Short mmCIF file of C-alpha atoms in Angstrom, two decimals:
data_model
loop_
_atom_site.label_atom_id
_atom_site.label_comp_id
_atom_site.label_asym_id
_atom_site.label_seq_id
_atom_site.Cartn_x
_atom_site.Cartn_y
_atom_site.Cartn_z
CA MET H 38 64.50 -41.77 -12.50
CA LEU H 39 66.88 -39.19 -14.04
CA PRO H 40 70.28 -40.27 -15.47
CA ARG H 41 73.21 -39.34 -13.32
CA ASN H 42 74.54 -36.85 -15.85
CA ALA H 43 71.15 -35.21 -16.44
CA ARG H 44 71.01 -31.56 -15.51
CA SER H 45 68.41 -30.41 -13.07
CA SER H 46 65.73 -28.36 -14.88
CA PRO H 47 63.02 -26.11 -13.54
CA PHE H 48 60.67 -27.76 -16.07
CA ARG H 49 60.70 -31.32 -14.86
CA SER H 50 58.59 -34.25 -15.88
CA ASN H 51 56.68 -34.37 -12.60
CA ASN H 52 55.45 -30.90 -13.56
CA TRP H 53 54.50 -29.20 -10.34
CA LEU H 54 54.89 -25.62 -9.20
CA ASP H 55 57.28 -25.28 -6.29
CA THR H 56 57.56 -21.94 -4.51
CA THR H 57 59.80 -23.31 -1.77
CA ARG H 58 62.80 -23.50 -4.13
CA ARG H 59 64.30 -21.06 -6.61
CA PRO H 60 67.05 -21.15 -9.24
CA ALA H 61 70.59 -20.29 -8.10
CA GLY H 62 71.40 -16.61 -8.06
CA HIS H 63 67.91 -15.50 -7.13
CA SER H 64 67.43 -13.98 -3.73
CA ALA H 65 64.44 -14.63 -1.54
CA GLY H 66 62.97 -11.33 -2.63
CA HIS H 67 63.12 -12.38 -6.30
CA SER H 68 61.88 -15.95 -6.06
CA LYS H 69 60.06 -17.26 -9.10
CA TRP H 70 57.31 -19.83 -9.43
CA LEU H 71 58.49 -22.84 -11.44
CA ILE H 72 55.73 -24.00 -13.74
CA GLU H 73 55.18 -27.73 -14.04
CA SER H 74 52.51 -29.52 -16.01
CA ASN H 75 50.87 -31.65 -13.37
CA ASN H 76 49.18 -28.35 -12.47
CA ILE H 77 49.93 -28.30 -8.76
CA ALA H 78 51.68 -25.48 -6.94
CA THR H 79 53.14 -25.77 -3.50
CA ALA H 80 53.19 -22.66 -1.35
CA GLY H 81 54.72 -23.09 2.06
CA GLY H 82 53.77 -26.73 2.08
CA ASP H 83 50.18 -26.21 0.86
CA GLN H 84 48.97 -27.11 -2.61
CA ILE H 85 46.92 -24.93 -4.97
CA THR H 86 45.81 -26.35 -8.30
CA ASN H 87 46.10 -24.16 -11.39
CA SER H 88 43.28 -22.64 -13.45
CA SER H 89 41.95 -25.93 -14.75
CA HIS H 90 41.48 -27.37 -11.27
CA ILE H 91 41.02 -24.37 -8.98
CA ASP H 92 39.17 -25.00 -5.77
CA PRO H 93 37.52 -21.64 -4.92
CA ARG H 94 37.46 -22.51 -1.24
CA ASN H 95 41.27 -22.44 -1.13
CA LEU H 96 41.42 -19.10 -2.93
CA ILE H 97 38.78 -17.51 -0.74
CA GLY H 98 40.68 -18.48 2.37
CA ARG H 99 43.81 -16.80 1.05
CA SER H 100 42.33 -13.53 -0.22
CA PRO H 101 39.74 -11.52 1.75
CA LEU H 102 39.37 -9.23 -1.27
CA LEU H 103 38.63 -12.16 -3.55
CA GLN H 104 36.24 -13.53 -0.96
CA CYS H 105 34.32 -10.24 -0.93
CA PHE H 106 34.27 -10.07 -4.73
CA LEU H 107 33.04 -13.67 -5.03
CA LEU H 108 30.27 -13.14 -2.50
CA ILE H 109 29.08 -10.03 -4.35
CA ALA H 110 29.12 -11.92 -7.65
CA VAL H 111 27.10 -14.77 -6.18
CA ALA H 112 24.60 -12.34 -4.66
CA LEU H 113 24.14 -10.54 -7.98
CA ALA H 114 23.75 -13.82 -9.81
CA THR H 115 21.11 -15.15 -7.43
CA ALA H 116 19.16 -11.95 -6.68
CA ALA H 117 15.57 -12.19 -7.87
CA PRO H 118 14.78 -9.74 -10.70
CA GLN H 119 12.15 -7.15 -9.86
CA PHE H 120 10.19 -4.15 -11.08
CA THR H 121 12.28 -1.02 -10.55
CA GLY H 122 9.71 1.34 -12.05
CA GLY H 123 5.93 1.09 -12.44
CA PRO H 124 3.98 -0.54 -13.88
CA SER H 125 2.21 2.77 -14.56
CA VAL H 126 -0.74 3.63 -16.78
CA THR H 127 -1.38 6.85 -18.71
CA VAL H 128 -4.72 7.43 -20.42
CA THR H 129 -5.54 9.72 -23.30
CA PRO H 130 -9.30 9.91 -22.60
CA ASN H 131 -11.25 7.65 -24.94
CA VAL H 132 -8.29 7.45 -27.34
CA GLN H 133 -5.59 5.16 -25.95
CA VAL H 134 -4.11 3.64 -22.79
CA GLU H 135 -0.33 3.40 -22.34
CA PHE H 136 1.34 0.98 -19.93
CA ARG H 137 4.99 1.42 -18.88
CA TRP H 138 7.34 -0.39 -16.54
CA ILE H 139 11.02 -1.05 -15.87
CA THR H 140 12.73 -4.24 -14.72
CA ASP H 141 16.33 -4.56 -13.57
CA VAL H 142 17.03 -7.10 -16.33
CA ALA H 143 15.84 -7.38 -19.94
CA TRP H 144 12.69 -9.51 -19.97
CA PHE H 145 9.71 -10.07 -22.24
CA GLY H 146 6.60 -8.02 -21.38
CA LYS H 147 2.84 -8.55 -21.62
CA VAL H 148 -0.29 -6.63 -20.58
CA GLU H 149 -3.69 -8.20 -19.93
CA VAL H 150 -6.89 -6.23 -19.27
CA PHE H 151 -9.73 -7.64 -17.16
CA ASP H 152 -13.20 -6.61 -16.03
CA ASN H 153 -12.48 -7.59 -12.40
CA PRO H 154 -9.71 -6.80 -9.87
CA TYR H 155 -8.64 -10.44 -9.46
CA GLY H 156 -7.86 -11.23 -13.08
CA THR H 157 -10.33 -14.11 -13.21
CA GLY H 158 -11.75 -15.34 -16.49
CA ALA H 159 -10.43 -14.65 -19.96
CA PRO H 160 -8.72 -11.27 -20.42
CA ILE H 161 -10.56 -8.69 -22.51
CA VAL H 162 -7.32 -7.71 -24.24
CA THR H 163 -3.83 -9.23 -24.27
CA ARG H 164 -0.91 -7.37 -25.82
CA GLN H 165 2.73 -8.47 -25.87
CA SER H 166 5.72 -6.21 -26.45
CA VAL H 167 7.01 -6.98 -29.97
CA ASP H 168 9.29 -5.46 -32.57
CA VAL H 169 8.28 -4.36 -36.09
CA SER H 170 8.48 -7.95 -37.32
CA GLY H 171 6.15 -9.18 -34.60
CA GLU H 172 8.84 -10.92 -32.55
CA ALA H 173 8.76 -10.68 -28.74
CA VAL H 174 11.15 -8.05 -27.39
CA ALA H 175 13.19 -8.48 -24.19
CA ALA H 176 14.00 -5.09 -22.66
CA THR H 177 14.46 -3.41 -19.29
CA GLN H 178 11.99 -0.66 -20.25
CA GLN H 179 8.65 -1.66 -21.73
CA ASP H 180 5.96 0.54 -23.26
CA ILE H 181 2.72 -0.98 -24.55
CA MET H 182 -0.18 1.03 -25.95
CA LEU H 183 -3.80 -0.10 -26.36
CA PRO H 184 -6.38 1.86 -28.34
CA VAL H 185 -9.79 2.60 -26.82
CA GLY H 186 -12.18 0.61 -29.01
CA PRO H 187 -13.12 -1.82 -30.28
CA ALA H 188 -12.04 -4.06 -27.37
CA LEU H 189 -11.83 -1.32 -24.74
CA THR H 190 -15.01 0.72 -24.31
CA ALA H 191 -15.00 4.47 -23.81
CA ASP H 192 -15.79 5.83 -20.32
CA THR H 193 -15.35 2.42 -18.72
CA GLY H 194 -13.31 1.10 -15.81
CA TYR H 195 -10.94 -1.86 -16.20
CA PHE H 196 -8.13 -3.63 -14.35
CA PHE H 197 -4.74 -4.57 -15.75
CA ARG H 198 -2.04 -7.16 -15.13
CA VAL H 199 1.56 -6.85 -16.27
CA THR H 200 3.67 -9.98 -16.70
CA ALA H 201 7.45 -9.90 -17.22
CA THR H 202 8.96 -13.20 -18.40
CA ASP H 203 12.58 -14.33 -18.27
CA PRO H 204 13.72 -15.16 -21.85
CA THR H 205 16.00 -17.90 -20.49
CA GLY H 206 13.24 -19.55 -18.47
CA ASN H 207 15.45 -19.64 -15.38
CA ASN H 208 13.25 -17.42 -13.20
CA PRO H 209 9.52 -17.30 -12.43
CA ASP H 210 7.43 -14.55 -14.00
CA LEU H 211 7.10 -11.13 -12.38
CA VAL H 212 3.37 -10.48 -12.11
CA THR H 213 1.32 -7.51 -10.88
CA PRO H 214 -0.23 -8.63 -7.55
CA THR H 215 -3.97 -8.80 -6.93
CA PRO H 216 -6.21 -6.95 -6.46
CA LEU H 217 -5.13 -5.58 -9.82
CA PRO H 218 -4.69 -1.82 -10.32
CA SER H 219 -7.53 -0.10 -12.14
CA PHE H 220 -7.81 2.47 -14.90
CA PHE H 221 -10.67 4.35 -16.53
CA THR H 222 -10.77 5.00 -20.27
CA GLY H 223 -12.67 8.30 -19.89
CA ALA H 224 -11.95 11.85 -18.82
CA HIS H 225 -11.05 11.27 -15.16
CA ALA H 226 -8.32 8.77 -16.07
CA ALA H 227 -5.53 11.10 -14.95
CA LYS H 228 -6.66 10.82 -11.33
CA GLU H 229 -6.93 7.05 -11.58
CA SER H 230 -3.45 6.61 -13.07
CA ALA H 231 -1.76 8.44 -10.19
CA ALA H 232 -2.06 5.28 -8.09
CA SER H 233 -1.11 3.00 -10.95
CA LEU H 234 0.51 0.18 -9.04
CA VAL H 235 -1.19 0.66 -5.69
CA SER H 236 -3.31 -2.44 -5.17
CA LEU H 237 -6.78 -1.71 -3.88
CA PRO H 238 -7.20 -2.66 -0.22
CA VAL H 239 -9.80 -5.32 0.49
CA TYR H 240 -12.33 -4.99 3.34
CA THR H 241 -15.40 -6.84 4.56
CA ALA H 242 -18.83 -5.24 4.53
CA ARG H 243 -18.63 -4.43 8.24
CA GLN H 244 -15.19 -2.83 7.84
CA ALA H 245 -16.39 -0.48 5.07
CA ALA H 246 -17.70 2.19 7.47
CA ARG H 247 -14.16 2.74 8.79
CA HIS H 248 -12.83 3.45 5.30
CA VAL H 249 -15.24 6.01 3.87
CA GLY H 250 -13.49 8.12 1.25
CA GLU H 251 -11.10 5.36 0.18
CA THR H 252 -11.06 3.61 -3.19
CA ALA H 253 -11.16 -0.03 -2.17
CA THR H 254 -12.68 -3.46 -2.72
CA ILE H 255 -15.43 -4.75 -0.46
CA MET H 256 -15.62 -8.53 -0.50
CA ASP H 257 -18.49 -10.25 1.28
CA LYS H 258 -21.70 -12.23 0.89
CA VAL H 259 -24.69 -10.58 -0.79
CA ASP H 260 -27.55 -11.05 1.70
CA GLY H 261 -30.20 -9.40 -0.41
CA VAL H 262 -30.86 -7.88 -3.84
CA HIS H 263 -33.51 -5.18 -4.33
CA GLN H 264 -34.57 -3.10 -7.34
CA SER H 265 -36.44 0.12 -6.64
CA GLY H 266 -39.33 1.55 -8.60
CA LYS H 267 -36.91 4.07 -10.14
CA GLY H 268 -34.77 1.22 -11.50
CA ASN H 269 -31.86 1.44 -9.05
CA ILE H 270 -30.43 -1.92 -7.96
CA PHE H 271 -29.09 -2.48 -4.44
CA LEU H 272 -26.85 -5.37 -3.40
CA ASN H 273 -26.99 -5.46 0.41
CA MET H 274 -24.02 -7.05 2.16
CA GLY H 275 -23.29 -7.75 5.81
CA GLY H 276 -27.01 -8.15 6.63
CA THR H 277 -30.37 -7.60 4.98
CA TYR H 278 -32.11 -4.26 4.50
CA PRO H 279 -32.46 -2.09 6.57
CA ASN H 280 -29.70 -3.58 8.74
CA GLN H 281 -27.09 -4.12 6.02
CA ALA H 282 -23.51 -3.03 6.76
CA PHE H 283 -22.78 -2.04 3.17
CA THR H 284 -24.56 -1.57 -0.16
CA ALA H 285 -23.39 -1.79 -3.75
CA SER H 286 -25.68 0.69 -5.51
CA ILE H 287 -26.17 0.19 -9.24
CA THR H 288 -27.69 3.31 -10.72
CA ALA H 289 -30.78 3.07 -12.94
CA ARG H 290 -28.70 4.46 -15.77
CA SER H 291 -26.31 1.49 -15.51
CA ALA H 292 -28.88 -1.15 -14.55
CA SER H 293 -29.30 -2.37 -18.13
CA LYS H 294 -25.71 -3.69 -17.99
CA PHE H 295 -26.74 -6.05 -15.17
CA ARG H 296 -29.35 -8.26 -16.80
CA ASN H 297 -29.68 -10.66 -13.89
CA PRO H 298 -28.71 -8.96 -10.62
CA GLN H 299 -30.46 -11.69 -8.64
CA GLN H 300 -27.59 -13.99 -9.55
CA TYR H 301 -25.48 -12.29 -6.88
CA GLU H 302 -27.79 -13.14 -3.98
CA GLY H 303 -26.18 -15.59 -1.56
CA ARG H 304 -22.84 -15.31 -3.41
CA ILE H 305 -19.50 -13.88 -2.31
CA VAL H 306 -18.74 -10.88 -4.51
CA ALA H 307 -16.04 -8.22 -4.72
CA VAL H 308 -17.19 -4.65 -5.33
CA SER H 309 -14.55 -2.04 -6.20
CA GLY H 310 -14.82 1.75 -6.18
CA LYS H 311 -14.88 4.74 -3.87
CA ILE H 312 -16.64 4.19 -0.53
CA THR H 313 -19.14 6.94 0.22
CA LEU H 314 -21.94 7.43 2.74
CA TYR H 315 -25.67 7.49 1.97
CA ARG H 316 -27.98 8.15 4.89
CA GLY H 317 -25.25 7.06 7.26
CA LYS H 318 -24.53 3.75 5.49
CA PRO H 319 -21.37 3.06 3.44
CA GLU H 320 -21.86 2.28 -0.22
CA ILE H 321 -20.06 2.12 -3.56
CA ILE H 322 -21.77 3.50 -6.64
CA VAL H 323 -21.46 0.92 -9.43
CA THR H 324 -21.58 2.09 -13.04
CA SER H 325 -19.63 -0.71 -14.76
CA LEU H 326 -19.62 -4.50 -14.85
CA SER H 327 -15.89 -4.33 -14.17
CA GLN H 328 -16.59 -3.13 -10.64
CA ILE H 329 -18.28 -6.36 -9.53
CA SER H 330 -16.98 -9.90 -9.69
CA GLU H 331 -18.07 -13.18 -8.12
CA LYS H 332 -15.64 -15.11 -5.97
#
């Protein structure tokens, strides 16, 4: 209760902001907000708390521009990060392999190399993006180089996975989808790298005939394994010879890499490579262990 002789003050002990009143001598066009420390402002009978107690719902309702700005800010804050470039692979034949990609935020980066398109088993090589001191580097643009040899063999096909990791741990990893993109360490690498992030399509043995000429993965059961007198190995899928729908043909020159081809019989395997025709039947010529994996 104020004493009778106390003068009215715009800074009163109840401390609230009243826009319905103004000091004498101020016209309606020059009304001022009277600041009061209980942090409440009245505007035409409504209350708006000050900065320490702002309810965004009240502000949004009053300002369409602020509403638009706030919605954009929320959308940007909650949008899932993504690859905006690559991952791509560039090969200097039998010298080095370079992996590049861009994310829309600065994240850690890692490359893993596998001998199969599904990234199963232990990676052949793992390389993380680091600075000169060996510390992990978070960046929007990543560039990782791997030498050919000793881990990566010359003139050999492999598959790679890129993983981008949020340094804050607030988002799940960005990971190259399977089947993983392939690369070849030898002289025809430039052609392979052109489709760097294009995942190989997967077909059954009976679908292979409709996709002759494509580089793809055929996944199906091996119904029979046969080795010819010349040393060629044939994995027949989608039926037994001579009624098979598809054949994975391992050349005699590469047969020594497959010490126990009989292990594939009765198993589901994935065979990757270019689908060609031989005597009217679709096949993939296999020259590397990386082209075949068990499922």
